[in-house]
Amino acid sequence: MSEKKIGYYPGCPSETTALEQDISTKAIFDKLGIEWVEIEDWNCCGAAEAEDPRLVYALNARNLAIAEKDGLPSIVTPCSICYFNLSRTNKALKSDEKLRAELQGIDPSLAYNGSVVPKHILDFLVNDVGLDELKSKLVKQVKLKVAPYYGCYLGRPPETAFDDPDDPVLMDRLIELIGGENVPFSSVKTLCCGGPLMMTRADIAFEMARKILQTAKDANADCIVLACPLCGMMLDAKQPDIEKALKIKFEMPVLYITQLLGLALGIEPKKLGLDKNIIATKKLLEKVM
Amino acid sequence: MPIKAWELDPHFKYEIMQEPGGEHLTACYQCSTCTLGCPITEIIPSYNPRKFIQMSLLGMRKEVLTNPDLWICAICQTCTARCPQNVVVGDVLSVLRRIAEKEAEAGNITIESPRPLFEKAFLHTLEKYGRLYDMGLAMEYYPKREGSKIKGMKAMMDDYRGFGMRMFKRGKMGPLGGHGMLKGMRPSKIKQREVMEKIFEWAEEHEK
Ligand code: SF4
Ligand code: SF4
């Protein structure tokens, strides 16, 4: 593992809907002794709403340039869409000198030389920190039946993927490592959560989320674990709305992988924001504590 | 409906291929792998990404740009990952949406879907503050979607009543939400907001 300080890019939902993801990510960084600093004055990555790639490149060039200027070798983000946008911008800028010059022309703060590596938190934990290192720091077995949900942008598209497109495994490995049991979930683990359609076609978005929640429930999972705030919003925060609209009951707790790992590292539930998930985690915690 | 050859636009495919993501369009050999893996097709069987590719190749410009299905793609990139010909299907659909928006702005077509309004409202908050501001987004989006302030406010309340209460109860939004006093209610602003303005100005210049 690199000894150097990492840059942390929280992403917009970290300040509101995905507060617990932000809290738990910082808590495990500290517990693992990882030196980190938040990217100074970071801006939004454009999410799925910036459909023009040039706009995405310009927005993310600024964040990459700030990290570079501060001498940070990597930017780690807990959001799948932020990761995708940072990573594709990095690729485009590294290979396209003309684009780099053009962006620099907009404002000098967008001048970037390609020295920073964007990483998704899951990739960072499994491949940079490493399973051996994590194992040495575990203090508790988290014996839960877990449905590992990956969604989009971790295994696809190929240009930025770091896990298998059809059967990703990194989260499964983390869950096994901490004593959890992965329930059969392959049929939906990479299905889209419907998040990008939430505000314009809620009917379709609900049906997409329903499939995932239903599969977890049918597999008798104690919880779904995921690694993206938009997925968290759909499956956790919107779950009561989906239940109401489709007249089904799930009551399926949804945790961020950083929260689950944090428990295994012996961090107090409150310090992992486990009081902030919308579907109550109390019963789940009773099984673990 | 039969195709009328004289109504086809042979230039359309080049228009798409000029845009980032559209480059490999002509490599498509119509295998349908994209459609078979699409989660939207699974829910709405008439939705067909392959057809968009083929119609674009044929030059059915107007039919493609006015097809309401263009706006129900979830941008999940499953089609992109699976295409054996490296057509970046998800990005081609995004290019089509951007061309459609330009045509709508020029008054040549109308778009029924509220998605362009949503995306614009989202981006307006970035342009202003540098970060997403949920409340600002909702205040712009709902009235525009419903066609009036009053109807918009009602639709917004309907959507947010339960959701907003849940967020409030967990301390994520509302007067005490987020990482401190008023954080979830007020926009989180970056310092270098003037750079955001410049970025958006530049991107708009390009889109013309
Ligand atoms: S998967 Fe690729 S080659 Fe096959 S129909 Fe779709 S775009 Fe064409
Ligand atoms: S990106 Fe759109 S068209 Fe492609 S598989 Fe996903 S929802 Fe379907």
Short mmCIF file of C-alpha atoms and ligand atoms in Angstrom, two decimals:
data_model
loop_
_atom_site.label_atom_id
_atom_site.label_comp_id
_atom_site.label_asym_id
_atom_site.label_seq_id
_atom_site.Cartn_x
_atom_site.Cartn_y
_atom_site.Cartn_z
CA MET A 1 0.00 0.00 0.00
CA SER A 2 1.22 3.46 -0.83
CA GLU A 3 2.27 5.51 2.17
CA LYS A 4 1.23 8.72 0.51
CA LYS A 5 -1.75 10.75 1.51
CA ILE A 6 -4.85 10.19 -0.63
CA GLY A 7 -7.35 12.74 -1.90
CA TYR A 8 -10.95 12.17 -0.83
CA TYR A 9 -13.74 13.25 -3.19
CA PRO A 10 -17.06 12.91 -1.32
CA GLY A 11 -19.51 13.95 -4.06
CA CYS A 12 -22.67 16.03 -3.58
CA PRO A 13 -24.95 13.48 -1.84
CA SER A 14 -22.34 13.21 0.94
CA GLU A 15 -23.73 16.46 2.32
CA THR A 16 -27.36 15.38 2.38
CA THR A 17 -28.94 12.09 1.28
CA ALA A 18 -25.81 9.95 1.68
CA LEU A 19 -24.49 11.51 4.86
CA GLU A 20 -23.87 8.07 6.37
CA GLN A 21 -21.68 7.07 3.45
CA ASP A 22 -19.46 10.09 3.99
CA ILE A 23 -19.30 9.57 7.76
CA SER A 24 -18.46 5.87 7.47
CA THR A 25 -15.87 6.36 4.71
CA LYS A 26 -13.94 8.88 6.81
CA ALA A 27 -14.30 6.66 9.88
CA ILE A 28 -12.72 3.65 8.18
CA PHE A 29 -9.94 5.76 6.65
CA ASP A 30 -9.04 6.91 10.16
CA LYS A 31 -9.37 3.45 11.67
CA LEU A 32 -7.11 1.98 8.99
CA GLY A 33 -4.55 4.72 9.50
CA ILE A 34 -4.95 6.04 5.98
CA GLU A 35 -3.87 9.63 5.60
CA TRP A 36 -6.45 11.53 3.63
CA VAL A 37 -7.46 15.04 2.75
CA GLU A 38 -10.69 16.25 1.17
CA ILE A 39 -10.16 17.73 -2.31
CA GLU A 40 -10.12 21.46 -1.59
CA ASP A 41 -13.21 23.33 -2.85
CA TRP A 42 -14.27 20.34 -5.04
CA ASN A 43 -17.14 20.78 -7.51
CA CYS A 44 -19.89 18.41 -8.70
CA CYS A 45 -18.81 15.81 -11.30
CA GLY A 46 -21.91 16.44 -13.46
CA ALA A 47 -23.48 13.13 -12.39
CA ALA A 48 -25.66 11.41 -15.01
CA GLU A 49 -27.32 14.70 -15.90
CA ALA A 50 -24.39 16.27 -17.76
CA GLU A 51 -24.88 14.40 -21.02
CA ASP A 52 -22.30 16.41 -22.93
CA PRO A 53 -18.92 14.70 -22.41
CA ARG A 54 -17.10 18.00 -22.91
CA LEU A 55 -18.92 19.46 -19.93
CA VAL A 56 -18.03 16.37 -17.89
CA TYR A 57 -14.36 16.73 -18.88
CA ALA A 58 -14.24 20.40 -17.90
CA LEU A 59 -16.00 19.88 -14.56
CA ASN A 60 -13.76 16.97 -13.59
CA ALA A 61 -10.56 18.51 -14.91
CA ARG A 62 -10.89 21.10 -12.17
CA ASN A 63 -11.10 18.45 -9.43
CA LEU A 64 -8.20 16.47 -10.89
CA ALA A 65 -6.12 19.63 -11.24
CA ILE A 66 -6.70 20.56 -7.59
CA ALA A 67 -5.53 17.10 -6.51
CA GLU A 68 -2.49 17.35 -8.75
CA LYS A 69 -1.56 20.79 -7.47
CA ASP A 70 -1.78 19.48 -3.91
CA GLY A 71 0.53 16.57 -4.78
CA LEU A 72 -2.09 13.86 -4.23
CA PRO A 73 -1.41 10.62 -6.14
CA SER A 74 -5.03 9.51 -6.16
CA ILE A 75 -8.63 10.62 -5.71
CA VAL A 76 -10.80 8.12 -3.88
CA THR A 77 -14.57 8.49 -4.14
CA PRO A 78 -17.41 6.44 -2.63
CA CYS A 79 -19.76 7.24 -5.54
CA SER A 80 -19.96 5.09 -8.70
CA ILE A 81 -21.00 7.97 -10.97
CA CYS A 82 -18.35 10.35 -9.61
CA TYR A 83 -15.82 7.57 -10.18
CA PHE A 84 -16.98 7.07 -13.77
CA ASN A 85 -16.82 10.79 -14.54
CA LEU A 86 -13.44 11.35 -12.89
CA SER A 87 -11.99 8.28 -14.50
CA ARG A 88 -13.19 8.90 -18.06
CA THR A 89 -12.03 12.51 -17.82
CA ASN A 90 -8.61 11.35 -16.69
CA LYS A 91 -8.41 8.93 -19.63
CA ALA A 92 -9.53 11.53 -22.15
CA LEU A 93 -7.15 14.21 -20.87
CA LYS A 94 -4.15 11.91 -20.68
CA SER A 95 -4.47 10.95 -24.32
CA ASP A 96 -5.60 14.26 -25.79
CA GLU A 97 -3.17 17.13 -25.61
CA LYS A 98 -5.43 19.40 -27.61
CA LEU A 99 -8.28 18.91 -25.16
CA ARG A 100 -5.94 19.65 -22.25
CA ALA A 101 -4.88 22.91 -23.86
CA GLU A 102 -8.47 23.84 -24.63
CA LEU A 103 -9.59 23.28 -21.06
CA GLN A 104 -6.67 25.23 -19.72
CA GLY A 105 -7.81 28.04 -22.00
CA ILE A 106 -11.16 28.22 -20.16
CA ASP A 107 -9.40 28.93 -16.89
CA PRO A 108 -5.87 28.26 -15.60
CA SER A 109 -7.37 26.28 -12.71
CA LEU A 110 -8.24 23.54 -15.22
CA ALA A 111 -4.61 22.91 -16.17
CA TYR A 112 -3.96 19.22 -15.57
CA ASN A 113 -1.03 16.97 -16.49
CA GLY A 114 -2.50 13.54 -15.81
CA SER A 115 -0.66 12.55 -12.62
CA VAL A 116 -3.69 11.62 -10.49
CA VAL A 117 -5.39 8.19 -10.40
CA PRO A 118 -9.14 8.23 -9.68
CA LYS A 119 -10.30 5.24 -7.63
CA HIS A 120 -13.63 3.96 -6.44
CA ILE A 121 -13.66 3.15 -2.72
CA LEU A 122 -14.28 -0.56 -3.39
CA ASP A 123 -11.29 -0.82 -5.70
CA PHE A 124 -9.20 1.15 -3.21
CA LEU A 125 -10.11 -1.05 -0.25
CA VAL A 126 -9.66 -4.41 -1.97
CA ASN A 127 -6.78 -3.66 -4.32
CA ASP A 128 -4.80 -0.83 -2.68
CA VAL A 129 -5.27 -1.40 1.02
CA GLY A 130 -5.59 -5.12 0.33
CA LEU A 131 -7.47 -7.99 1.93
CA ASP A 132 -4.49 -9.12 4.06
CA GLU A 133 -4.06 -5.69 5.58
CA LEU A 134 -7.80 -5.43 6.22
CA LYS A 135 -7.85 -8.90 7.76
CA SER A 136 -5.14 -7.93 10.22
CA LYS A 137 -7.29 -5.05 11.46
CA LEU A 138 -10.59 -6.93 11.92
CA VAL A 139 -11.87 -7.16 15.46
CA LYS A 140 -15.36 -8.52 14.89
CA GLN A 141 -17.13 -11.08 12.76
CA VAL A 142 -20.17 -9.63 11.01
CA LYS A 143 -22.24 -12.76 10.63
CA LEU A 144 -25.01 -11.49 8.41
CA LYS A 145 -26.66 -12.74 5.25
CA VAL A 146 -25.81 -10.06 2.77
CA ALA A 147 -27.05 -9.25 -0.74
CA PRO A 148 -24.08 -7.57 -2.48
CA TYR A 149 -25.42 -5.04 -5.00
CA TYR A 150 -23.01 -3.43 -7.50
CA GLY A 151 -25.22 -1.59 -10.01
CA CYS A 152 -23.59 0.32 -12.86
CA TYR A 153 -20.13 1.81 -13.50
CA LEU A 154 -18.02 -0.59 -11.44
CA GLY A 155 -17.92 -3.39 -14.03
CA ARG A 156 -18.94 -1.29 -17.02
CA PRO A 157 -18.39 0.45 -19.37
CA PRO A 158 -15.13 -1.33 -20.23
CA GLU A 159 -13.03 1.87 -20.54
CA THR A 160 -13.24 2.57 -16.79
CA ALA A 161 -14.32 -0.77 -15.26
CA PHE A 162 -12.34 -2.41 -12.44
CA ASP A 163 -14.52 -5.45 -11.77
CA ASP A 164 -16.17 -8.14 -13.91
CA PRO A 165 -19.09 -6.79 -15.99
CA ASP A 166 -21.38 -9.79 -15.47
CA ASP A 167 -20.26 -11.25 -12.17
CA PRO A 168 -18.36 -8.67 -10.12
CA VAL A 169 -16.71 -10.03 -6.97
CA LEU A 170 -14.89 -7.33 -5.01
CA MET A 171 -17.74 -6.63 -2.59
CA ASP A 172 -18.42 -10.37 -2.21
CA ARG A 173 -14.80 -10.82 -1.13
CA LEU A 174 -15.01 -8.07 1.48
CA ILE A 175 -18.20 -9.55 2.88
CA GLU A 176 -16.64 -13.03 3.13
CA LEU A 177 -13.57 -11.56 4.75
CA ILE A 178 -15.58 -10.09 7.61
CA GLY A 179 -17.55 -13.28 8.23
CA GLY A 180 -20.69 -12.50 6.26
CA GLU A 181 -22.54 -14.82 3.94
CA ASN A 182 -23.32 -13.69 0.40
CA VAL A 183 -26.82 -14.75 -0.59
CA PRO A 184 -27.42 -15.79 -4.23
CA PHE A 185 -27.76 -12.44 -5.96
CA SER A 186 -26.09 -12.79 -9.38
CA SER A 187 -29.32 -12.26 -11.30
CA VAL A 188 -29.63 -8.63 -10.16
CA LYS A 189 -26.25 -7.62 -8.78
CA THR A 190 -25.35 -5.52 -11.82
CA LEU A 191 -28.86 -4.44 -12.77
CA CYS A 192 -29.40 -0.66 -12.85
CA CYS A 193 -31.26 0.67 -9.74
CA GLY A 194 -33.39 3.00 -11.85
CA GLY A 195 -32.00 6.12 -10.16
CA PRO A 196 -31.44 8.17 -13.32
CA LEU A 197 -35.16 7.85 -14.17
CA MET A 198 -36.47 8.63 -10.69
CA MET A 199 -37.46 12.22 -11.39
CA THR A 200 -38.84 11.74 -14.91
CA ARG A 201 -40.24 8.18 -15.03
CA ALA A 202 -40.72 7.07 -11.45
CA ASP A 203 -42.89 4.16 -12.61
CA ILE A 204 -40.00 2.56 -14.50
CA ALA A 205 -37.48 3.45 -11.79
CA PHE A 206 -39.65 1.83 -9.10
CA GLU A 207 -39.98 -1.37 -11.11
CA MET A 208 -36.19 -1.53 -11.56
CA ALA A 209 -35.60 -1.07 -7.83
CA ARG A 210 -38.37 -3.54 -6.99
CA LYS A 211 -36.58 -6.38 -8.77
CA ILE A 212 -33.48 -5.82 -6.67
CA LEU A 213 -35.34 -5.49 -3.37
CA GLN A 214 -37.52 -8.50 -4.14
CA THR A 215 -34.54 -10.70 -5.00
CA ALA A 216 -32.83 -9.76 -1.73
CA LYS A 217 -36.00 -10.51 0.22
CA ASP A 218 -36.58 -13.83 -1.55
CA ALA A 219 -33.00 -14.81 -0.76
CA ASN A 220 -33.65 -14.09 2.93
CA ALA A 221 -30.94 -11.46 3.11
CA ASP A 222 -30.52 -9.49 6.35
CA CYS A 223 -29.54 -6.47 4.29
CA ILE A 224 -28.44 -5.17 0.92
CA VAL A 225 -24.94 -3.74 0.77
CA LEU A 226 -23.92 -1.27 -1.92
CA ALA A 227 -21.36 1.35 -2.86
CA CYS A 228 -23.11 4.28 -4.55
CA PRO A 229 -25.26 7.09 -3.11
CA LEU A 230 -27.71 7.06 -6.02
CA CYS A 231 -28.33 3.33 -5.51
CA GLY A 232 -28.68 4.09 -1.79
CA MET A 233 -31.24 6.77 -2.54
CA MET A 234 -33.31 4.42 -4.72
CA LEU A 235 -33.13 1.28 -2.60
CA ASP A 236 -33.10 2.80 0.88
CA ALA A 237 -34.59 6.32 0.87
CA LYS A 238 -37.24 5.54 -1.75
CA GLN A 239 -38.04 2.07 -0.42
CA PRO A 240 -41.13 3.20 1.55
CA ASP A 241 -42.42 4.99 -1.58
CA ILE A 242 -41.87 1.86 -3.67
CA GLU A 243 -43.62 -0.26 -1.05
CA LYS A 244 -46.57 2.11 -1.05
CA ALA A 245 -46.85 2.43 -4.83
CA LEU A 246 -46.52 -1.29 -5.53
CA LYS A 247 -48.29 -2.49 -2.36
CA ILE A 248 -45.45 -4.75 -1.22
CA LYS A 249 -43.51 -4.86 2.04
CA PHE A 250 -39.75 -5.22 1.96
CA GLU A 251 -38.42 -3.57 5.13
CA MET A 252 -35.00 -4.39 3.78
CA PRO A 253 -32.12 -2.52 5.45
CA VAL A 254 -29.62 -1.08 2.98
CA LEU A 255 -26.07 -0.38 4.11
CA TYR A 256 -23.05 1.12 2.45
CA ILE A 257 -20.10 -1.26 2.28
CA THR A 258 -18.09 1.23 4.33
CA GLN A 259 -20.64 0.91 7.15
CA LEU A 260 -20.49 -2.88 7.13
CA LEU A 261 -16.70 -2.95 7.01
CA GLY A 262 -16.61 -0.34 9.77
CA LEU A 263 -18.54 -2.67 12.07
CA ALA A 264 -15.99 -5.42 11.46
CA LEU A 265 -13.22 -2.95 12.26
CA GLY A 266 -14.88 -2.33 15.62
CA ILE A 267 -16.17 1.16 14.97
CA GLU A 268 -19.27 2.19 16.94
CA PRO A 269 -22.49 2.13 14.85
CA LYS A 270 -23.15 5.80 15.49
CA LYS A 271 -19.73 6.75 14.17
CA LEU A 272 -20.66 4.89 10.99
CA GLY A 273 -23.87 6.86 10.60
CA LEU A 274 -25.95 3.70 11.08
CA ASP A 275 -28.66 5.84 12.68
CA LYS A 276 -29.06 7.67 9.38
CA ASN A 277 -30.12 4.89 7.02
CA ILE A 278 -33.80 5.28 6.22
CA ILE A 279 -34.80 1.65 6.76
CA ALA A 280 -33.95 1.13 10.41
CA THR A 281 -30.76 -0.85 11.08
CA LYS A 282 -31.52 -1.51 14.75
CA LYS A 283 -32.55 -5.15 14.46
CA LEU A 284 -29.66 -5.84 12.17
CA LEU A 285 -27.22 -4.36 14.65
CA GLU A 286 -28.64 -6.51 17.45
CA LYS A 287 -27.59 -9.56 15.42
CA VAL A 288 -24.07 -8.23 15.06
CA MET A 289 -23.30 -6.54 18.36
CA MET B 1 -44.75 2.35 -42.02
CA PRO B 2 -42.69 1.99 -45.18
CA ILE B 3 -39.59 4.16 -45.44
CA LYS B 4 -39.69 6.91 -48.02
CA ALA B 5 -36.20 7.07 -49.46
CA TRP B 6 -36.49 10.75 -50.33
CA GLU B 7 -37.20 11.61 -46.70
CA LEU B 8 -34.04 9.94 -45.40
CA ASP B 9 -31.07 12.02 -44.32
CA PRO B 10 -27.90 10.25 -45.49
CA HIS B 11 -25.81 12.73 -43.53
CA PHE B 12 -27.38 11.84 -40.14
CA LYS B 13 -24.92 9.07 -39.30
CA TYR B 14 -21.98 11.40 -39.85
CA GLU B 15 -23.61 14.01 -37.67
CA ILE B 16 -23.70 11.42 -34.86
CA MET B 17 -20.20 10.08 -35.52
CA GLN B 18 -18.71 13.55 -35.14
CA GLU B 19 -19.74 13.60 -31.51
CA PRO B 20 -17.73 11.96 -28.72
CA GLY B 21 -19.14 8.44 -28.20
CA GLY B 22 -20.73 8.29 -31.65
CA GLU B 23 -17.55 7.30 -33.49
CA HIS B 24 -18.16 3.57 -34.01
CA LEU B 25 -21.77 3.81 -35.11
CA THR B 26 -21.28 2.23 -38.55
CA ALA B 27 -19.67 -0.90 -37.06
CA CYS B 28 -23.11 -2.13 -35.92
CA TYR B 29 -24.15 -5.40 -37.57
CA GLN B 30 -27.61 -5.55 -35.99
CA CYS B 31 -27.06 -8.53 -33.71
CA SER B 32 -29.47 -7.18 -31.04
CA THR B 33 -27.17 -7.96 -28.13
CA CYS B 34 -27.74 -4.41 -26.86
CA THR B 35 -31.51 -4.81 -26.75
CA LEU B 36 -31.38 -8.29 -25.20
CA GLY B 37 -29.45 -7.08 -22.17
CA CYS B 38 -31.30 -3.81 -21.68
CA PRO B 39 -33.12 -3.50 -18.33
CA ILE B 40 -35.63 -1.06 -19.83
CA THR B 41 -36.59 -3.47 -22.61
CA GLU B 42 -37.23 -6.02 -19.87
CA ILE B 43 -39.86 -3.70 -18.41
CA ILE B 44 -41.12 -2.04 -21.61
CA PRO B 45 -40.77 -4.64 -24.39
CA SER B 46 -41.23 -2.10 -27.21
CA TYR B 47 -38.10 -0.22 -26.10
CA ASN B 48 -35.31 -1.12 -28.51
CA PRO B 49 -31.81 0.40 -28.56
CA ARG B 50 -30.81 -1.64 -31.64
CA LYS B 51 -33.61 -0.03 -33.58
CA PHE B 52 -32.30 3.44 -32.70
CA ILE B 53 -28.91 2.45 -34.12
CA GLN B 54 -30.40 1.02 -37.31
CA MET B 55 -32.77 3.96 -37.86
CA SER B 56 -29.84 6.34 -37.36
CA LEU B 57 -27.75 4.44 -39.90
CA LEU B 58 -30.61 4.59 -42.38
CA GLY B 59 -30.95 8.33 -41.87
CA MET B 60 -34.41 8.36 -40.30
CA ARG B 61 -33.51 11.56 -38.53
CA LYS B 62 -36.94 12.92 -37.65
CA GLU B 63 -38.35 9.55 -36.54
CA VAL B 64 -35.38 9.00 -34.26
CA LEU B 65 -35.33 12.48 -32.74
CA THR B 66 -39.06 12.58 -32.04
CA ASN B 67 -39.30 9.06 -30.62
CA PRO B 68 -40.33 9.40 -26.94
CA ASP B 69 -38.38 6.24 -26.06
CA LEU B 70 -35.17 8.23 -26.43
CA TRP B 71 -35.85 9.64 -22.97
CA ILE B 72 -36.35 6.43 -21.00
CA CYS B 73 -32.80 5.07 -21.30
CA ALA B 74 -31.31 4.71 -17.82
CA ILE B 75 -27.71 5.27 -19.09
CA CYS B 76 -26.69 2.02 -17.37
CA GLN B 77 -24.17 1.17 -20.12
CA THR B 78 -25.04 -2.53 -20.20
CA CYS B 79 -25.52 -2.27 -23.97
CA THR B 80 -22.14 -0.56 -24.31
CA ALA B 81 -20.40 -3.25 -22.29
CA ARG B 82 -21.92 -6.08 -24.35
CA CYS B 83 -21.78 -4.79 -27.93
CA PRO B 84 -19.43 -7.12 -29.85
CA GLN B 85 -18.68 -4.32 -32.33
CA ASN B 86 -17.59 -1.72 -29.78
CA VAL B 87 -20.45 0.59 -30.62
CA VAL B 88 -20.75 2.80 -27.54
CA VAL B 89 -24.52 2.35 -27.64
CA GLY B 90 -25.27 4.25 -24.44
CA ASP B 91 -23.29 7.24 -25.67
CA VAL B 92 -24.93 7.15 -29.12
CA LEU B 93 -28.31 7.45 -27.41
CA SER B 94 -26.96 10.36 -25.41
CA VAL B 95 -25.74 12.04 -28.62
CA LEU B 96 -29.24 11.56 -30.08
CA ARG B 97 -30.82 13.20 -27.04
CA ARG B 98 -28.50 16.18 -27.35
CA ILE B 99 -29.28 16.61 -31.07
CA ALA B 100 -33.01 16.34 -30.24
CA GLU B 101 -32.66 19.03 -27.59
CA LYS B 102 -30.97 21.37 -30.04
CA GLU B 103 -33.74 20.79 -32.56
CA ALA B 104 -36.34 21.43 -29.88
CA GLU B 105 -34.62 24.66 -28.88
CA ALA B 106 -34.66 25.74 -32.52
CA GLY B 107 -38.39 25.04 -32.56
CA ASN B 108 -38.17 22.22 -35.11
CA ILE B 109 -39.52 19.44 -32.90
CA THR B 110 -41.28 19.16 -29.54
CA ILE B 111 -40.16 16.87 -26.74
CA GLU B 112 -42.89 15.48 -24.50
CA SER B 113 -40.57 14.01 -21.89
CA PRO B 114 -39.69 16.27 -18.93
CA ARG B 115 -36.16 14.88 -18.89
CA PRO B 116 -34.49 17.83 -20.64
CA LEU B 117 -36.10 20.15 -18.10
CA PHE B 118 -34.83 18.01 -15.26
CA GLU B 119 -31.29 17.83 -16.61
CA LYS B 120 -31.23 21.58 -17.18
CA ALA B 121 -32.52 22.35 -13.70
CA PHE B 122 -29.88 20.03 -12.26
CA LEU B 123 -27.09 21.67 -14.23
CA HIS B 124 -28.30 25.18 -13.38
CA THR B 125 -27.56 24.49 -9.72
CA LEU B 126 -23.99 23.43 -10.60
CA GLU B 127 -23.51 26.49 -12.72
CA LYS B 128 -24.64 28.71 -9.87
CA TYR B 129 -23.09 26.98 -6.87
CA GLY B 130 -20.60 24.42 -8.15
CA ARG B 131 -22.51 21.64 -6.42
CA LEU B 132 -25.90 20.03 -6.68
CA TYR B 133 -28.57 21.86 -4.72
CA ASP B 134 -31.61 19.57 -4.42
CA MET B 135 -34.07 22.24 -3.30
CA GLY B 136 -33.07 24.65 -6.06
CA LEU B 137 -33.36 21.86 -8.59
CA ALA B 138 -36.86 20.94 -7.42
CA MET B 139 -38.03 24.56 -7.32
CA GLU B 140 -37.06 25.01 -10.96
CA TYR B 141 -38.05 21.58 -12.26
CA TYR B 142 -41.55 21.00 -10.90
CA PRO B 143 -43.16 24.31 -12.00
CA LYS B 144 -41.64 23.91 -15.47
CA ARG B 145 -42.79 20.31 -15.77
CA GLU B 146 -46.33 21.10 -14.61
CA GLY B 147 -46.58 24.31 -16.61
CA SER B 148 -47.45 26.53 -13.64
CA LYS B 149 -46.09 27.54 -10.26
CA ILE B 150 -49.09 26.33 -8.29
CA LYS B 151 -49.35 22.94 -10.00
CA GLY B 152 -45.59 22.58 -9.72
CA MET B 153 -45.61 23.22 -5.99
CA LYS B 154 -48.38 20.69 -5.55
CA ALA B 155 -46.53 18.00 -7.54
CA MET B 156 -43.38 18.74 -5.58
CA MET B 157 -45.19 18.40 -2.25
CA ASP B 158 -46.73 15.12 -3.38
CA ASP B 159 -43.31 13.70 -4.23
CA TYR B 160 -41.47 15.13 -1.24
CA ARG B 161 -43.98 14.80 1.59
CA GLY B 162 -42.91 11.32 2.67
CA PHE B 163 -39.38 11.48 1.36
CA GLY B 164 -38.61 14.90 2.85
CA MET B 165 -39.97 13.84 6.24
CA ARG B 166 -37.76 10.75 6.21
CA MET B 167 -34.72 12.85 5.34
CA PHE B 168 -35.61 15.34 8.06
CA LYS B 169 -36.07 12.64 10.70
CA ARG B 170 -32.66 11.20 9.96
CA GLY B 171 -31.02 14.61 10.03
CA LYS B 172 -30.08 14.58 6.36
CA MET B 173 -32.11 17.54 5.15
CA GLY B 174 -34.10 20.32 6.76
CA PRO B 175 -33.10 23.11 9.14
CA LEU B 176 -30.61 20.98 11.05
CA GLY B 177 -29.70 18.62 8.25
CA GLY B 178 -26.45 17.77 6.55
CA HIS B 179 -23.14 18.52 8.22
CA GLY B 180 -24.55 21.42 10.18
CA MET B 181 -27.08 24.14 10.59
CA LEU B 182 -29.16 24.74 7.45
CA LYS B 183 -26.83 22.70 5.27
CA GLY B 184 -29.55 20.61 3.65
CA MET B 185 -31.76 23.64 2.99
CA ARG B 186 -29.18 26.05 1.68
CA PRO B 187 -26.95 25.43 -1.30
CA SER B 188 -23.44 24.28 -0.58
CA LYS B 189 -21.37 26.77 -2.55
CA ILE B 190 -17.83 26.36 -3.77
CA LYS B 191 -15.45 29.33 -3.59
CA GLN B 192 -14.38 29.41 -7.24
CA ARG B 193 -17.88 29.86 -8.64
CA GLU B 194 -16.63 32.09 -11.43
CA VAL B 195 -14.84 29.06 -12.92
CA MET B 196 -18.17 27.23 -13.11
CA GLU B 197 -19.63 30.12 -15.07
CA LYS B 198 -16.71 29.98 -17.51
CA ILE B 199 -17.04 26.20 -17.91
CA PHE B 200 -20.74 26.38 -18.72
CA GLU B 201 -20.24 29.27 -21.10
CA TRP B 202 -17.59 27.27 -22.96
CA ALA B 203 -19.72 24.10 -23.11
CA GLU B 204 -22.71 26.05 -24.44
CA GLU B 205 -20.58 27.70 -27.09
CA HIS B 206 -19.61 24.20 -28.27
CA GLU B 207 -23.15 22.89 -28.38
CA LYS B 208 -24.24 25.53 -30.88
S1 SF4 C 1 -24.96 -4.91 -29.82
FE1 SF4 C 1 -23.73 -3.53 -31.11
S2 SF4 C 1 -23.58 -4.56 -33.09
FE2 SF4 C 1 -25.24 -5.57 -31.96
S3 SF4 C 1 -27.11 -4.48 -32.62
FE3 SF4 C 1 -26.41 -3.46 -30.76
S4 SF4 C 1 -25.10 -1.79 -31.50
FE4 SF4 C 1 -25.36 -3.21 -33.21
S1 SF4 C 2 -27.77 2.36 -21.48
FE1 SF4 C 2 -29.95 2.64 -21.98
S2 SF4 C 2 -30.26 1.41 -23.84
FE2 SF4 C 2 -28.32 0.75 -22.94
S3 SF4 C 2 -28.85 -1.04 -21.72
FE3 SF4 C 2 -28.90 0.75 -20.35
S4 SF4 C 2 -31.02 1.49 -20.37
FE4 SF4 C 2 -30.77 0.08 -22.14
#
